Each structure stands twice: as C-alpha cells, then as structure tokens.
Short mmCIF file of C-alpha atoms in Angstrom, two decimals:
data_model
loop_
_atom_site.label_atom_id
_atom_site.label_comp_id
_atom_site.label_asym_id
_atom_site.label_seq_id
_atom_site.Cartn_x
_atom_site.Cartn_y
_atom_site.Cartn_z
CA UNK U 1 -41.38 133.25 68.95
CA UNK U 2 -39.61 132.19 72.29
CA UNK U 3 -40.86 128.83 72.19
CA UNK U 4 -40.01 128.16 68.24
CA UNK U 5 -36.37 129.02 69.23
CA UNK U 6 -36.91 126.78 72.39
CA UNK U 7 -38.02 124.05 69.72
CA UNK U 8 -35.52 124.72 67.43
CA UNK U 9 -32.48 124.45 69.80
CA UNK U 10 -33.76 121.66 71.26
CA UNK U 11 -34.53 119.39 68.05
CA UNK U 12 -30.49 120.38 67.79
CA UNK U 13 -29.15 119.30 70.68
CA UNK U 14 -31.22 116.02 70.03
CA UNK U 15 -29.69 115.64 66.63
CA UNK U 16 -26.27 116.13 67.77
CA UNK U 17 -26.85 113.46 70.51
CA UNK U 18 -27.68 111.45 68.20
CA UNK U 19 -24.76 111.84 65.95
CA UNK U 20 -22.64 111.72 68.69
CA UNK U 21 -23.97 108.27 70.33
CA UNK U 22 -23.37 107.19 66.29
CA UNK U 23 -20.06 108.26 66.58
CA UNK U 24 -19.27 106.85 70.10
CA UNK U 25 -21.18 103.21 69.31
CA UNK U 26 -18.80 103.19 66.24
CA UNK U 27 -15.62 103.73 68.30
CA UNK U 28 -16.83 101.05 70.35
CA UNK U 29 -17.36 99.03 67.57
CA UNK U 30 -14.14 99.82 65.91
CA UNK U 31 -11.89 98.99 69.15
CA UNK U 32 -13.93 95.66 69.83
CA UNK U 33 -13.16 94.48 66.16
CA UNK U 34 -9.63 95.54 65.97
CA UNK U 35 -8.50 95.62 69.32
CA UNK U 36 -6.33 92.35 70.31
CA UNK U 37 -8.66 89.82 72.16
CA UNK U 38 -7.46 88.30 75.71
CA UNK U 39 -6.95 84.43 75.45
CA UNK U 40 -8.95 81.73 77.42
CA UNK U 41 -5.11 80.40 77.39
CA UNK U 42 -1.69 81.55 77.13
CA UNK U 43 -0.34 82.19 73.87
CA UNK U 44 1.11 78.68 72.37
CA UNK U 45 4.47 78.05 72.64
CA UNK U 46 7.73 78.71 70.44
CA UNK U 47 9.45 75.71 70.48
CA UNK U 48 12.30 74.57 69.52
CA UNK U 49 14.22 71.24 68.85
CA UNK U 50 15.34 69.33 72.00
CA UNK U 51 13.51 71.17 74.50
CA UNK U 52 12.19 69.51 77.71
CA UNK U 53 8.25 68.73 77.91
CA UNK U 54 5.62 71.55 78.77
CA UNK U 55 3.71 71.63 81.58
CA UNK U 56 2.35 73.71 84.38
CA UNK U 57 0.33 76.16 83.11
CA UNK U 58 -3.05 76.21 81.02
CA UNK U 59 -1.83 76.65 77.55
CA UNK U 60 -3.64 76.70 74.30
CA UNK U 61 -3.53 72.91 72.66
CA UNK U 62 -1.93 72.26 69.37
CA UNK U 63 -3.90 71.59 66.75
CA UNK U 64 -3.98 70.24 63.23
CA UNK U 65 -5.37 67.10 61.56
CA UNK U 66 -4.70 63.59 59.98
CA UNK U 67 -6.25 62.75 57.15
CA UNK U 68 -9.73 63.90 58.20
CA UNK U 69 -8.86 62.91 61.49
CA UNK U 70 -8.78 66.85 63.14
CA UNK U 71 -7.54 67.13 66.67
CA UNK U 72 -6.60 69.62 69.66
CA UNK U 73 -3.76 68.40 71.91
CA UNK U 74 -2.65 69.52 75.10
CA UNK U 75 0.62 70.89 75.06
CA UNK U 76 1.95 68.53 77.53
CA UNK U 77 1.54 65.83 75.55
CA UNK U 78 3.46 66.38 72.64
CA UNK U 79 6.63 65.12 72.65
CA UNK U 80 8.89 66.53 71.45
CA UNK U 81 7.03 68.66 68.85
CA UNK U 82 4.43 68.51 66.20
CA UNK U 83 5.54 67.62 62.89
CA UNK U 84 3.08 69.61 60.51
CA UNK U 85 3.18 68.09 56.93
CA UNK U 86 6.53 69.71 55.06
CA UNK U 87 8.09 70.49 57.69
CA UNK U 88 11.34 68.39 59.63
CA UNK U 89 11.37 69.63 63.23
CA UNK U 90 14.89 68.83 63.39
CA UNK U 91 15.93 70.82 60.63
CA UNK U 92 16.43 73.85 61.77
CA UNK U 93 16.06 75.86 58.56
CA UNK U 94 13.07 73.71 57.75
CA UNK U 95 11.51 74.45 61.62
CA UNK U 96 11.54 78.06 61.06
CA UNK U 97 8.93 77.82 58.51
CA UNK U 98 6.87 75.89 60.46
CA UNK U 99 3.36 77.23 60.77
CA UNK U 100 3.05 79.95 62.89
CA UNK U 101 -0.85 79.79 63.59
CA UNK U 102 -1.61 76.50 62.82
CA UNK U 103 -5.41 75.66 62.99
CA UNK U 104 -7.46 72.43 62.56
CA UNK U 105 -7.32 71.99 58.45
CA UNK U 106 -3.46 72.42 59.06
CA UNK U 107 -2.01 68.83 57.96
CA UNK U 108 -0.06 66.95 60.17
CA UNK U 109 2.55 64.46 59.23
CA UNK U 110 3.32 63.16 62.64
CA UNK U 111 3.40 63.55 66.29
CA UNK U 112 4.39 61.68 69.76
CA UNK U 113 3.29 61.44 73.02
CA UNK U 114 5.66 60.08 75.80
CA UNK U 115 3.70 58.00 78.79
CA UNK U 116 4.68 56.37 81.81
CA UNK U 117 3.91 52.79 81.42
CA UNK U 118 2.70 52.16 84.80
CA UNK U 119 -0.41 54.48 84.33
CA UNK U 120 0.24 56.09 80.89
CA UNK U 121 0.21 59.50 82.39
CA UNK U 122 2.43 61.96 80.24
CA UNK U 123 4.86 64.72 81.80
CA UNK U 124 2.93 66.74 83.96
CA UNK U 125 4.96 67.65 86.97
CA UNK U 126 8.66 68.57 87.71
CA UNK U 127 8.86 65.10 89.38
CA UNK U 128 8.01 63.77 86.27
CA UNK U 129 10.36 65.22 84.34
CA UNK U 130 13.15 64.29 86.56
CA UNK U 131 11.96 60.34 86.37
CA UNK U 132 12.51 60.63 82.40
CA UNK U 133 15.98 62.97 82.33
CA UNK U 134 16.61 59.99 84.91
CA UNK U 135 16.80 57.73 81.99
CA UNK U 136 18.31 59.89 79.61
CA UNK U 137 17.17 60.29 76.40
CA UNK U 138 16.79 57.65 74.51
CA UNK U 139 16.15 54.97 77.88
CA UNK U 140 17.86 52.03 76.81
CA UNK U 141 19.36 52.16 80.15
CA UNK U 142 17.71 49.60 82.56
CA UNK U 143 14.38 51.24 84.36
CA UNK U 144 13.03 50.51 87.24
CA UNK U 145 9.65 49.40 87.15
CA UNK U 146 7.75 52.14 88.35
CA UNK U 147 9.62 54.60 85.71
CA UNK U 148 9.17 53.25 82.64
CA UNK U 149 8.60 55.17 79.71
CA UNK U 150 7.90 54.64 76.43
CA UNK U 151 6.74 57.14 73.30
CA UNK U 152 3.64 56.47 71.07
CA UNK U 153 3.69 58.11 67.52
CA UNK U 154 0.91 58.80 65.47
CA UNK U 155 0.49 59.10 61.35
CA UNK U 156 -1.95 58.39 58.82
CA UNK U 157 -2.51 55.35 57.53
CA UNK U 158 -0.74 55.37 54.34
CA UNK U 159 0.39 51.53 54.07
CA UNK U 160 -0.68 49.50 52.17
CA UNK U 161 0.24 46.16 53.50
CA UNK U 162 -1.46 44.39 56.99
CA UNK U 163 0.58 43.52 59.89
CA UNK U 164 0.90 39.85 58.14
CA UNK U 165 2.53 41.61 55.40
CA UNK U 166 5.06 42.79 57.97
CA UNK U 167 5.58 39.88 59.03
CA UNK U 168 6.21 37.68 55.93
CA UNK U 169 8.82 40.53 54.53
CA UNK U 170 10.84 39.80 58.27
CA UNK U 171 10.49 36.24 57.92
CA UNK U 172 11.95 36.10 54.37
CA UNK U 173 14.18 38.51 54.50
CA UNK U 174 18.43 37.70 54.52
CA UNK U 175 18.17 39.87 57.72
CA UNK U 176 19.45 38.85 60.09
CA UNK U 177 21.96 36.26 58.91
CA UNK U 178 20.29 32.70 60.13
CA UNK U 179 16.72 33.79 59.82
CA UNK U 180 14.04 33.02 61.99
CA UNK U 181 12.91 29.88 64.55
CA UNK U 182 8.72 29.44 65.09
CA UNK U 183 8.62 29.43 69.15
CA UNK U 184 5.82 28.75 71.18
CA UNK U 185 2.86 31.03 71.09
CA UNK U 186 3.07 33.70 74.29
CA UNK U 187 0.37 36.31 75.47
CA UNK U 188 -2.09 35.57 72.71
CA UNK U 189 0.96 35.90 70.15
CA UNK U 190 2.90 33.92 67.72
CA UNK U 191 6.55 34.15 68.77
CA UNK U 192 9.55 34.07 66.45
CA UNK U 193 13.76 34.28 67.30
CA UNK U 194 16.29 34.99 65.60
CA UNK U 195 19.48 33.14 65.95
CA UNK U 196 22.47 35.12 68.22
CA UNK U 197 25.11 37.01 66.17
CA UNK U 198 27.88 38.87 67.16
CA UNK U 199 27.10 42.75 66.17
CA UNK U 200 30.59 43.06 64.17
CA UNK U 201 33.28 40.65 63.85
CA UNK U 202 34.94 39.99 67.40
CA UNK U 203 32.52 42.22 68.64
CA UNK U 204 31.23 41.64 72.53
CA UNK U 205 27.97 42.48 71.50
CA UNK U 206 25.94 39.46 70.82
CA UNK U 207 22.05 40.75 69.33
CA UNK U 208 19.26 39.01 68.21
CA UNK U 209 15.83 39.64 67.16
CA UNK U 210 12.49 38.54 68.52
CA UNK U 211 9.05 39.07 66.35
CA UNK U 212 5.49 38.76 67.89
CA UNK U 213 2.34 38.64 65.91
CA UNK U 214 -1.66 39.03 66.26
CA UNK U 215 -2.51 36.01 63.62
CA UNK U 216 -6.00 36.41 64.93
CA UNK U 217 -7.22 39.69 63.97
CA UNK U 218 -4.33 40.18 62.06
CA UNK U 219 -3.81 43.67 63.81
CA UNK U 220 -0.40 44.33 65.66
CA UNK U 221 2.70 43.48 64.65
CA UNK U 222 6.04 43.69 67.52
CA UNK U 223 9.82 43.76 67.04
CA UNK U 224 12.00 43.50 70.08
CA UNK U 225 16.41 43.73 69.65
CA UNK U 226 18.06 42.42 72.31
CA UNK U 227 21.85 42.87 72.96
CA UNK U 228 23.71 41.52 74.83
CA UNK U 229 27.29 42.89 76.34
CA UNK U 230 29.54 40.05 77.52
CA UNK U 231 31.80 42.09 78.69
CA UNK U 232 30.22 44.35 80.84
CA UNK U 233 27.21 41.62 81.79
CA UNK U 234 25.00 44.15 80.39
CA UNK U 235 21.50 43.33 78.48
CA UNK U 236 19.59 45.82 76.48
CA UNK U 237 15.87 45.40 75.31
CA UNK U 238 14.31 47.40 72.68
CA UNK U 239 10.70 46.91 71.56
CA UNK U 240 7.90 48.33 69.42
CA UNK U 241 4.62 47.89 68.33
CA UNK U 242 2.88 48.67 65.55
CA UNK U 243 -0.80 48.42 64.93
CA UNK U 244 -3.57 50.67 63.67
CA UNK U 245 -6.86 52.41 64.67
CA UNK U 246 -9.09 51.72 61.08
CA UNK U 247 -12.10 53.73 61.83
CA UNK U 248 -9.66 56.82 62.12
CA UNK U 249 -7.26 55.66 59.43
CA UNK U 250 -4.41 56.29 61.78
CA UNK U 251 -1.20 54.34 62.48
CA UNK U 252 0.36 53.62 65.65
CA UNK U 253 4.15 52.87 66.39
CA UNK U 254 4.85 52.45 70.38
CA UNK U 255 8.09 52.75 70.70
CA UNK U 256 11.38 52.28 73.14
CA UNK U 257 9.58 49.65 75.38
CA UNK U 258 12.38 48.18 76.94
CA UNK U 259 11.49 45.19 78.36
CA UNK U 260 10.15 42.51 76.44
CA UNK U 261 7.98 41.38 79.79
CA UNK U 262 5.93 44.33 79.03
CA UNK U 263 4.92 42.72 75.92
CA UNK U 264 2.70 40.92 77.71
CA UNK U 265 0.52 43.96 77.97
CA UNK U 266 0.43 44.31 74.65
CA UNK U 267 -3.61 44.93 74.90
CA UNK U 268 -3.36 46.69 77.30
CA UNK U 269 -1.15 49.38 76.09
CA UNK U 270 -2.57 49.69 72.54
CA UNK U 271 -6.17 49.82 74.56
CA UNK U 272 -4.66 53.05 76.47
CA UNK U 273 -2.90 54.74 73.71
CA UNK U 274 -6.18 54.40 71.40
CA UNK U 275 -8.62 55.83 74.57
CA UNK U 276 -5.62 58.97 74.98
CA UNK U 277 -5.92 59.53 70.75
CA UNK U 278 -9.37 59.94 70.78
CA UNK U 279 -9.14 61.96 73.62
CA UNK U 280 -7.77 64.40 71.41
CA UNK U 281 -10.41 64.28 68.50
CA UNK U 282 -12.81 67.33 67.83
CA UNK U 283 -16.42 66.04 66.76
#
C-alpha cells in the first residue's frame, strides 16, 4: 500500500514538473518575443534640417530604394538628409511626417552625398567637418586644393530626354542673351561659351556660361557659371554634371564643383561617385 502511495506521489510531482517547465519555457518564450531586442547599431538618428554631418559612431544605415534600385547607406554619407518620396526635408511640417521606420521598399525621391574631391572620402572626422564649415555652406568661396568639396545627388531616372537633348534645349534657347560660341574640344569634350553680360544693368558682375558635352557616348552633360566681380577682383566658378548610371536607372547631378579645371576629371569623378552608389546597393 506504501509503495502505491510512493507511486502515486511521485507520478505527481513528475506531472507538476512538467507543467511547470511548460509554464517556465512559455515565459521564456513570451519575454524573447516581446521583449525589446538590443541593436547590432545604435538607434538611427532624428534629424533635422540644417544639421551638421554624422559621424563617429556605428550607427544603423538609412535605407530605402529607387525605383527597384534598394539600398542601405551609412549615415555619414547622407548629406544633409534623405528625402523619402512625399516628403520636403525642408519643410518642416512636411519633415515631421517623414517615415519614422523606414525600411528597404520605402521609396526614395532623392538623396546626397558630400565628398572631398581629392579622394572622395565623405565627412568622417571632426577635422573633416571643420575643412567644409571652412567653406561655408554653399562653397562658392575660393578652396584650396586639398579641400575641395563638392555634393553628388541621386534620383531615378525619370527623363526622358539624353544628355544631347540637354544640350540642344541650351543651345537654342534665348538664354543667355547672345547665345552660344562652338570652342575647341577639351578633355574628351565639346566646349561651348557664352558671350559676357553684365548680371543687371550697371551691375559689376560680369557672368557667363560655359557648356561641355560627351558627343561620344552621348552620356554626361556639364554646365559651369562663372562671375566675375570687377570690383572686388573676385571670380566665382560654379559647375555640375549630370549623367546617368542605365543599368540602375538612376540619375546623377554632381554639384558645386567650383573650379572648372576640375572638369578635366570629369571621368574620373563620375567613375568614383558610380563605385560609392553601388557601394550602397543590397543584392
């Protein structure tokens, strides 16, 4: 009778084992599910307009995609923000509903990356940010020529006419007054000039345009605006280039190069700006 009792208790302290591992696995289970995960990387940041470039720490890359084009980003990179499709990031209003976990189906209208020219490294020091707030903003001022800077933007491809196109509607257009003068062909380029013109009637600032085109492959099309200050024996240079990568559909502007000599690398830069995109694409 002893040993049936024996039995008895025993099969139910076994049972209630049992229920209890259950219960403890599903606690377990409950907390691993619910509980809030640690990040490989910190918690992306909450920008806003106008802020200086990220750096210094390992932070979780922005992501989104173009077209079909999807991409992660490191944070440093971006510059100033990413523009997600809808969305003006210098609206205010219209940057608070921004999304708030973006992932890679999230569309992207548009986004920049600021490099140094020299080695088309972004911001990623302290001393790097000093070279660009050296320059202010915008950097029309003059550089020198180990801190150059210039921005590279990237959209989709939604145009619809080539780099010739771009051309011809320059060449035939009323602007500027005087149109255009064929020059000799420099660093694989045709070469057009505008003719001088005073900015605004007695004005001191004397502008005029200068055009540069691929008319082999028909690929990249540059603008440069020079002005020129009499008064103050000052010369400004502003440049861009515009070309695009077709097997990714996307379009390139390069922007604020301000010195037309650097046009000479115009390979060169597009070939760096292209390897630092794809850089960026998830397979």
């Amino acid at each position: 009778m002893m040993g049936i009792k024996k039995l008895l208790l025993w099969k139910g302290v076994c049972g209630l084992s049992f229920f209890l591992i259950l219960g403890i696995l599903g606690v377990v289970w409950s907390i691993q599910k619910y509980a809030k995960v640690e990040p490989k990387c910190s918690v992306p940041l909450v920008q806003t307009p106008n802020v200086a470039p990220y750096f210094g720490k390992k932070s979780c890359p922005v992501v989104g995609r173009i077209g079909s084009v999807k991409l992660e980003i490191p944070p440093y990179y971006v510059s100033p923000l990413m523009a997600y499709k809808g969305v003006d990031i210098w609206d205010p209003q219209s940057f608070k509903n921004r999304p708030k976990h973006p992932t890679l189906d999230t569309e992207i209208d548009n986004f920049a990356i600021r490099l140094r020219l020299t080695n088309f490294k972004p911001v990623e020091s302290e001393k790097d940010l000093q070279d660009v707030l050296k320059i202010g903003a915008q950097g029309y001022l003059k550089q020198p020529k180990d801190n150059r800077w210039f921005y590279a933007e990237f959209r989709k491809n939604n145009q619809k006419y080539t780099r010739k196109d771009q051309l011809n509607i320059w060449l035939n257009s009323n602007e500027p007054p005087g149109g255009f003068v064929r020059l000799n062909n420099i660093w694989g380029l045709e070469h057009y000039t505008s003719r001088p013109r005073a900015m605004w009637t007695g004005s001191n600032l004397v502008e005029r345009d200068e055009i540069f085109y691929d008319a082999e492959n028909n690929s990249t099309f540059i603008l440069c605006r020079i002005v020129d200050n009499s008064a103050l024996a000052i010369e400004t240079t502003w440049c861009e280039i515009d070309y695009s990568i077709p097997d990714l559909n996307v379009f390139v502007n390069a922007d604020q190069i301000n010195y037309i000599d650097e046009i000479s690398r115009w390979k060169e830069i597009e070939e760096n700006v292209n390897k630092i995109f794809r850089s960026f694409v998830v397979n």
